[in-house]
CSV table of C-alpha atoms in Angstrom, one decimal:
chain,number,residue,atom,x,y,z
U,1464,MET,CA,0.0,0.0,0.0
U,1465,LYS,CA,2.9,2.3,0.8
U,1466,LYS,CA,4.2,1.9,-2.8
U,1467,ALA,CA,0.8,2.7,-4.1
U,1468,ILE,CA,0.6,5.9,-2.1
U,1469,LEU,CA,4.1,6.9,-3.2
U,1470,SER,CA,3.3,6.2,-6.8
U,1471,LEU,CA,0.1,8.3,-6.6
U,1472,MET,CA,2.1,11.2,-5.0
U,1473,ILE,CA,4.7,11.0,-7.7
U,1474,LEU,CA,2.2,11.0,-10.5
U,1475,GLY,CA,0.2,13.8,-8.9
U,1476,LEU,CA,-2.9,11.9,-10.0
U,1477,ILE,CA,-5.2,12.6,-7.1
U,1478,SER,CA,-5.9,15.1,-4.5
U,1479,TRP,CA,-5.1,13.8,-1.1
U,1480,THR,CA,-8.1,15.5,0.5
U,1481,GLY,CA,-10.3,12.7,1.7
U,1482,CYS,CA,-7.7,9.9,1.3
U,1483,ALA,CA,-7.0,9.6,4.9
U,1484,THR,CA,-10.4,8.0,5.6
U,1485,THR,CA,-10.2,4.3,5.8
U,1486,GLN,CA,-13.2,2.1,6.1
U,1487,THR,CA,-13.9,-1.6,6.1
U,1488,ALA,CA,-16.6,-3.0,3.8
U,1489,HIS,CA,-18.3,-6.1,2.7
U,1490,ASP,CA,-19.3,-5.4,-0.8
U,1491,ASP,CA,-21.1,-8.7,-1.6
U,1492,GLY,CA,-23.0,-9.5,1.6
U,1493,GLY,CA,-20.2,-10.7,3.7
U,1494,MET,CA,-19.2,-13.9,1.8
U,1495,HIS,CA,-15.5,-13.1,2.3
U,1496,ALA,CA,-13.2,-11.5,4.9
U,1497,PRO,CA,-13.7,-7.7,5.3
U,1498,MET,CA,-11.8,-5.7,2.7
U,1499,THR,CA,-10.6,-2.1,3.1
U,1500,GLN,CA,-11.5,1.0,1.1
U,1501,HIS,CA,-8.5,3.2,1.5
U,1502,TYR,CA,-9.6,6.2,-0.4
U,1503,GLU,CA,-12.8,8.1,0.5
U,1504,ASP,CA,-13.2,9.3,-3.1
U,1505,SER,CA,-12.8,6.0,-4.8
U,1506,ILE,CA,-15.4,3.7,-6.2
U,1507,PHE,CA,-15.0,0.5,-4.2
U,1508,LYS,CA,-16.0,-3.0,-5.3
U,1509,VAL,CA,-15.2,-6.6,-4.5
U,1510,THR,CA,-14.9,-9.1,-7.3
U,1511,GLU,CA,-17.6,-11.7,-7.8
U,1512,ASN,CA,-15.9,-14.5,-5.9
U,1513,GLY,CA,-14.4,-12.3,-3.3
U,1514,GLU,CA,-10.8,-12.8,-4.4
U,1515,PHE,CA,-9.9,-9.1,-4.9
U,1516,SER,CA,-11.0,-5.7,-3.9
U,1517,VAL,CA,-10.8,-2.9,-6.5
U,1518,GLU,CA,-10.8,0.9,-6.0
U,1519,VAL,CA,-11.3,3.1,-9.0
U,1520,LEU,CA,-10.0,6.6,-9.1
U,1521,PHE,CA,-10.2,9.2,-11.9
U,1522,PRO,CA,-7.1,11.3,-11.8
U,1523,ASP,CA,-8.8,14.2,-13.6
U,1524,LYS,CA,-11.7,14.1,-11.1
U,1525,LYS,CA,-14.2,13.7,-13.9
U,1526,VAL,CA,-15.6,11.1,-16.3
U,1527,GLU,CA,-16.4,12.4,-19.7
U,1528,MET,CA,-17.1,11.2,-23.3
U,1529,GLY,CA,-13.8,10.5,-25.1
U,1530,VAL,CA,-10.5,9.3,-23.8
U,1531,ASN,CA,-10.0,8.9,-20.0
U,1532,ASN,CA,-7.3,7.7,-17.6
U,1533,VAL,CA,-8.3,5.5,-14.7
U,1534,ASP,CA,-6.3,4.4,-11.6
U,1535,LEU,CA,-7.0,1.0,-10.1
U,1536,ILE,CA,-5.9,-0.1,-6.7
U,1537,ILE,CA,-6.2,-3.8,-6.2
U,1538,HIS,CA,-5.9,-5.9,-3.0
U,1539,ASN,CA,-6.4,-9.6,-2.4
U,1540,LYS,CA,-8.8,-11.1,0.2
U,1541,LYS,CA,-6.0,-10.8,2.9
U,1542,ASP,CA,-6.1,-7.0,2.1
U,1543,GLU,CA,-2.6,-7.2,0.6
U,1544,ASP,CA,-1.3,-5.3,-2.4
U,1545,VAL,CA,-1.7,-7.3,-5.6
U,1546,THR,CA,1.4,-7.0,-7.8
U,1547,GLY,CA,2.1,-8.4,-11.2
U,1548,ALA,CA,-1.6,-8.9,-12.0
U,1549,LYS,CA,-2.9,-9.3,-15.5
U,1550,ILE,CA,-5.9,-6.9,-15.9
U,1551,THR,CA,-8.4,-6.7,-18.8
U,1552,VAL,CA,-10.5,-3.6,-18.7
U,1553,THR,CA,-13.7,-3.3,-20.9
U,1554,PRO,CA,-15.8,-0.1,-20.9
U,1555,TRP,CA,-19.4,-1.3,-21.3
U,1556,MET,CA,-22.7,0.6,-21.7
U,1557,PRO,CA,-25.4,-1.8,-20.3
U,1558,SER,CA,-28.4,0.2,-21.6
U,1559,MET,CA,-27.1,0.0,-25.2
U,1560,GLY,CA,-25.6,-3.5,-24.9
U,1561,HIS,CA,-22.2,-2.5,-26.4
U,1562,GLY,CA,-18.7,-1.6,-25.5
U,1563,VAL,CA,-16.1,0.3,-27.6
U,1564,MET,CA,-13.6,-0.7,-30.3
U,1565,GLU,CA,-10.7,0.9,-28.5
U,1566,THR,CA,-8.7,-1.3,-26.1
U,1567,PRO,CA,-7.6,0.2,-22.7
U,1568,VAL,CA,-4.0,-0.6,-21.6
U,1569,ALA,CA,-3.2,-1.2,-17.9
U,1570,ASN,CA,0.3,-0.3,-16.7
U,1571,GLU,CA,1.5,-1.4,-13.2
U,1572,LYS,CA,2.9,1.4,-11.0
U,1573,GLY,CA,3.7,-0.7,-7.9
U,1574,GLY,CA,2.1,-1.4,-4.6
U,1575,GLY,CA,-1.1,-2.6,-6.1
U,1576,LEU,CA,-1.6,0.5,-8.2
U,1577,TYR,CA,-2.4,0.2,-11.9
U,1578,ASN,CA,-2.9,3.1,-14.3
U,1579,VAL,CA,-5.2,2.4,-17.2
U,1580,LYS,CA,-4.9,4.6,-20.3
U,1581,ASN,CA,-7.2,4.8,-23.4
U,1582,VAL,CA,-10.4,4.2,-21.5
U,1583,VAL,CA,-12.8,5.5,-24.2
U,1584,PHE,CA,-16.5,6.3,-23.6
U,1585,SER,CA,-18.0,6.8,-27.0
U,1586,MET,CA,-21.2,8.6,-25.8
U,1587,THR,CA,-22.7,10.2,-22.7
U,1588,GLY,CA,-24.8,8.2,-20.3
U,1589,ASP,CA,-24.3,5.3,-17.8
U,1590,TRP,CA,-21.3,3.1,-18.2
U,1591,GLU,CA,-19.5,0.4,-16.2
U,1592,LEU,CA,-16.0,-1.0,-16.2
U,1593,ARG,CA,-15.8,-4.7,-16.6
U,1594,LEU,CA,-12.5,-6.0,-15.1
U,1595,GLU,CA,-10.9,-9.4,-15.4
U,1596,ILE,CA,-8.1,-9.8,-12.9
U,1597,ALA,CA,-5.6,-12.7,-12.8
U,1598,SER,CA,-2.8,-13.0,-10.2
U,1599,GLY,CA,-0.9,-16.3,-10.0
U,1600,SER,CA,-3.4,-19.1,-10.0
U,1601,THR,CA,-6.3,-16.8,-8.9
U,1602,ALA,CA,-8.6,-15.1,-11.3
U,1603,ASP,CA,-11.8,-13.2,-10.7
U,1604,SER,CA,-14.0,-10.5,-12.4
U,1605,VAL,CA,-16.1,-7.6,-11.4
U,1606,LYS,CA,-18.5,-5.1,-13.0
U,1607,ILE,CA,-18.1,-1.5,-11.6
U,1608,PRO,CA,-20.8,1.0,-12.3
U,1609,LEU,CA,-19.5,4.5,-12.9
U,1610,PRO,CA,-20.9,8.0,-12.4
U,1611,PRO,CA,-22.8,9.3,-15.4
U,1612,VAL,CA,-20.4,10.0,-18.3
U,1613,GLY,CA,-20.8,13.7,-19.3
U,1614,ALA,CA,-20.1,15.4,-22.6
U,1615,MET,CA,-16.6,16.9,-23.1
U,1616,GLY,CA,-16.4,20.4,-21.7
U,1617,HIS,CA,-20.1,21.0,-21.3
U,1618,THR,CA,-23.2,19.6,-19.8
U,1619,HIS,CA,-25.2,17.2,-21.9
U,1620,THR,CA,-28.2,19.2,-22.9
U,1621,MET,CA,-30.3,19.3,-26.0
U,1622,LYS,CA,-28.6,21.7,-28.4
U,1623,ALA,CA,-31.0,21.7,-31.4
U,1624,PRO,CA,-34.1,19.6,-31.6
U,1625,SER,CA,-34.5,17.6,-34.8
U,1626,PRO,CA,-36.9,19.0,-37.4
U,1627,SER,CA,-40.3,17.3,-37.8
U,1628,GLU,CA,-39.3,16.1,-41.2
U,1629,ILE,CA,-35.7,15.2,-42.1
U,1630,ASP,CA,-34.6,14.7,-45.7
U,1631,THR,CA,-32.4,11.6,-45.6
U,1632,SER,CA,-31.7,11.5,-49.4
U,1633,MET,CA,-28.3,10.0,-50.3
U,1634,GLU,CA,-28.0,12.2,-53.4
U,1635,LYS,CA,-28.1,16.0,-53.2
U,1636,THR,CA,-27.2,19.2,-55.0
U,1637,SER,CA,-24.7,21.3,-53.1
U,1638,MET,CA,-25.8,24.6,-51.5
U,1639,LYS,CA,-24.7,26.8,-54.4
U,1640,GLY,CA,-25.7,24.3,-57.0
U,1641,GLN,CA,-22.1,23.6,-58.2
U,1642,PHE,CA,-22.0,19.9,-57.5
U,1643,ASN,CA,-24.2,16.9,-57.5
U,1644,VAL,CA,-23.1,14.6,-54.8
U,1645,SER,CA,-24.2,11.1,-53.7
U,1646,TYR,CA,-22.7,8.5,-51.3
U,1647,LYS,CA,-22.8,4.8,-50.7
U,1648,SER,CA,-21.7,3.2,-47.5
U,1649,ASP,CA,-19.8,-0.1,-47.4
U,1650,VAL,CA,-22.3,-1.3,-44.7
U,1651,HIS,CA,-26.0,-0.7,-45.0
U,1652,PRO,CA,-28.1,-0.1,-42.9
U,1653,ILE,CA,-25.4,2.1,-41.3
U,1654,PRO,CA,-24.5,0.8,-37.8
U,1655,VAL,CA,-23.3,2.7,-34.8
U,1656,ASN,CA,-19.8,2.3,-33.2
U,1657,ARG,CA,-18.2,0.8,-36.3
U,1658,LEU,CA,-15.6,2.2,-38.7
U,1659,LEU,CA,-17.1,2.8,-42.1
U,1660,SER,CA,-16.1,3.7,-45.6
U,1661,TRP,CA,-18.2,5.7,-48.0
U,1662,ASN,CA,-17.9,5.9,-51.8
U,1663,LEU,CA,-18.6,9.6,-52.6
U,1664,ASP,CA,-19.6,10.4,-56.1
U,1665,VAL,CA,-19.0,14.1,-57.1
U,1666,LYS,CA,-20.2,15.6,-60.4
U,1667,THR,CA,-20.6,19.1,-61.7
U,1668,ALA,CA,-24.0,20.6,-62.2
U,1669,ASP,CA,-24.0,19.4,-65.8
U,1670,GLY,CA,-23.0,15.9,-64.9
U,1671,GLN,CA,-19.3,15.9,-65.5
U,1672,PRO,CA,-17.1,13.9,-63.1
U,1673,VAL,CA,-15.1,16.2,-60.7
U,1674,LYS,CA,-11.3,15.6,-60.8
U,1675,ASN,CA,-8.8,16.2,-58.1
U,1676,ALA,CA,-11.2,17.8,-55.6
U,1677,GLN,CA,-10.1,18.6,-52.1
U,1678,ILE,CA,-12.8,17.4,-49.7
U,1679,LYS,CA,-13.1,18.0,-45.9
U,1680,ILE,CA,-15.6,16.0,-43.9
U,1681,LEU,CA,-17.5,17.1,-40.8
U,1682,GLY,CA,-19.9,15.1,-38.7
U,1683,ASP,CA,-22.4,16.7,-36.3
U,1684,MET,CA,-25.0,15.5,-34.0
U,1685,PRO,CA,-27.1,18.7,-33.6
U,1686,GLU,CA,-29.2,17.5,-30.7
U,1687,HIS,CA,-26.1,16.7,-28.7
U,1688,GLY,CA,-23.5,19.2,-29.8
U,1689,HIS,CA,-20.8,16.8,-30.8
U,1690,GLY,CA,-19.4,15.3,-33.9
U,1691,PHE,CA,-17.5,12.2,-34.9
U,1692,PRO,CA,-15.1,10.5,-32.4
U,1693,THR,CA,-12.8,10.0,-35.4
U,1694,GLU,CA,-11.3,12.1,-38.1
U,1695,PRO,CA,-12.5,10.7,-41.4
U,1696,GLU,CA,-10.7,11.7,-44.6
U,1697,VAL,CA,-10.5,11.0,-48.3
U,1698,SER,CA,-8.0,8.3,-48.7
U,1699,GLY,CA,-8.1,7.9,-52.5
U,1700,THR,CA,-9.8,8.5,-55.8
U,1701,MET,CA,-11.1,5.3,-57.3
U,1702,GLU,CA,-12.0,6.8,-60.7
U,1703,ASP,CA,-13.0,10.2,-62.0
U,1704,GLY,CA,-15.5,11.7,-59.6
U,1705,GLN,CA,-15.3,8.8,-57.2
U,1706,PHE,CA,-13.7,9.4,-53.8
U,1707,LEU,CA,-13.1,6.9,-51.0
U,1708,VAL,CA,-13.9,8.3,-47.6
U,1709,GLU,CA,-12.6,6.3,-44.7
U,1710,GLY,CA,-12.8,6.6,-40.9
U,1711,LEU,CA,-16.4,7.5,-40.5
U,1712,LYS,CA,-17.8,6.4,-37.2
U,1713,PHE,CA,-21.2,7.2,-35.7
U,1714,SER,CA,-20.9,6.8,-31.9
U,1715,MET,CA,-24.6,6.7,-31.0
U,1716,PRO,CA,-28.0,6.4,-32.5
U,1717,GLY,CA,-30.0,9.4,-33.5
U,1718,TRP,CA,-29.9,12.3,-36.0
U,1719,TRP,CA,-26.5,12.9,-37.7
U,1720,VAL,CA,-25.5,15.5,-40.3
U,1721,VAL,CA,-22.5,14.7,-42.5
U,1722,THR,CA,-21.1,17.7,-44.4
U,1723,PHE,CA,-18.6,17.7,-47.2
U,1724,HIS,CA,-16.8,20.9,-48.1
U,1725,ILE,CA,-15.6,20.5,-51.7
U,1726,THR,CA,-13.0,22.5,-53.5
U,1727,ALA,CA,-12.3,21.8,-57.2
U,1728,GLY,CA,-10.4,24.5,-59.1
U,1729,GLU,CA,-12.3,27.7,-58.8
U,1730,MET,CA,-15.4,26.0,-57.4
U,1731,MET,CA,-16.1,25.8,-53.7
U,1732,ASP,CA,-19.3,24.5,-52.2
U,1733,GLN,CA,-20.7,22.2,-49.5
U,1734,VAL,CA,-23.4,19.6,-49.2
U,1735,SER,CA,-24.9,18.0,-46.1
U,1736,PHE,CA,-26.6,14.6,-45.7
U,1737,ASN,CA,-28.9,13.7,-42.8
U,1738,LEU,CA,-28.9,10.3,-41.3
U,1739,LEU,CA,-31.3,8.8,-38.8
U,1740,LEU,CA,-29.5,5.9,-37.1
U,1741,ASN,CA,-31.0,3.2,-34.9
């Protein structure tokens, strides 16, 4: 435990206010020896078979959509520091029945402390961490409910209600009428939380294929005030007027708007497509 405390001090990861409080807790109805919660601010949980206790701390003192770091402090049922453990961490959203594609990475810091990087929550709401812990011949697992995950930098409030009727056409004329644009997804119906590629067809107003266009892609979820969790880009031109867009990812169901800003020679225009995803 002393090593864990020292590591936390060195890393400057947590405020020590409130860490002096120590309590003993049965987390699963007393089927094991009492285990100790060392940090008042931690989320404390005992694994399903009572082999380990886990304390979860968020160094940034907040849980938000996007990439997070998490500290785990793990003890065995004798309340001893667990070192050299193999830990698998899975962010999971029970209400949606899915996790994320990104894989968290746990690094041991000593004294039972593990720092987990790349913990991604792809949308706001209620999440849990699912841990599988193995130390020597002992293995156990636990599901740890987390505080509600908020939006990055702002509260999760309705930004713009969806219109009563939404045009979900896959072929449109750009705002200034300079281009006719259509798209085709490599997966249809379009799923959430999956990397996608689109074949974008761009022609001039008189139907001529557009060559060597520069295209920027923006995703927006007007009701929630956020865009893609990824940075999609045009990765190639398959033939005249055909552009391959890769890296599209829709992180949650609902109303999405995908806008393409197109520059071809002297022509500049933009076109937006609405999507309603389940």
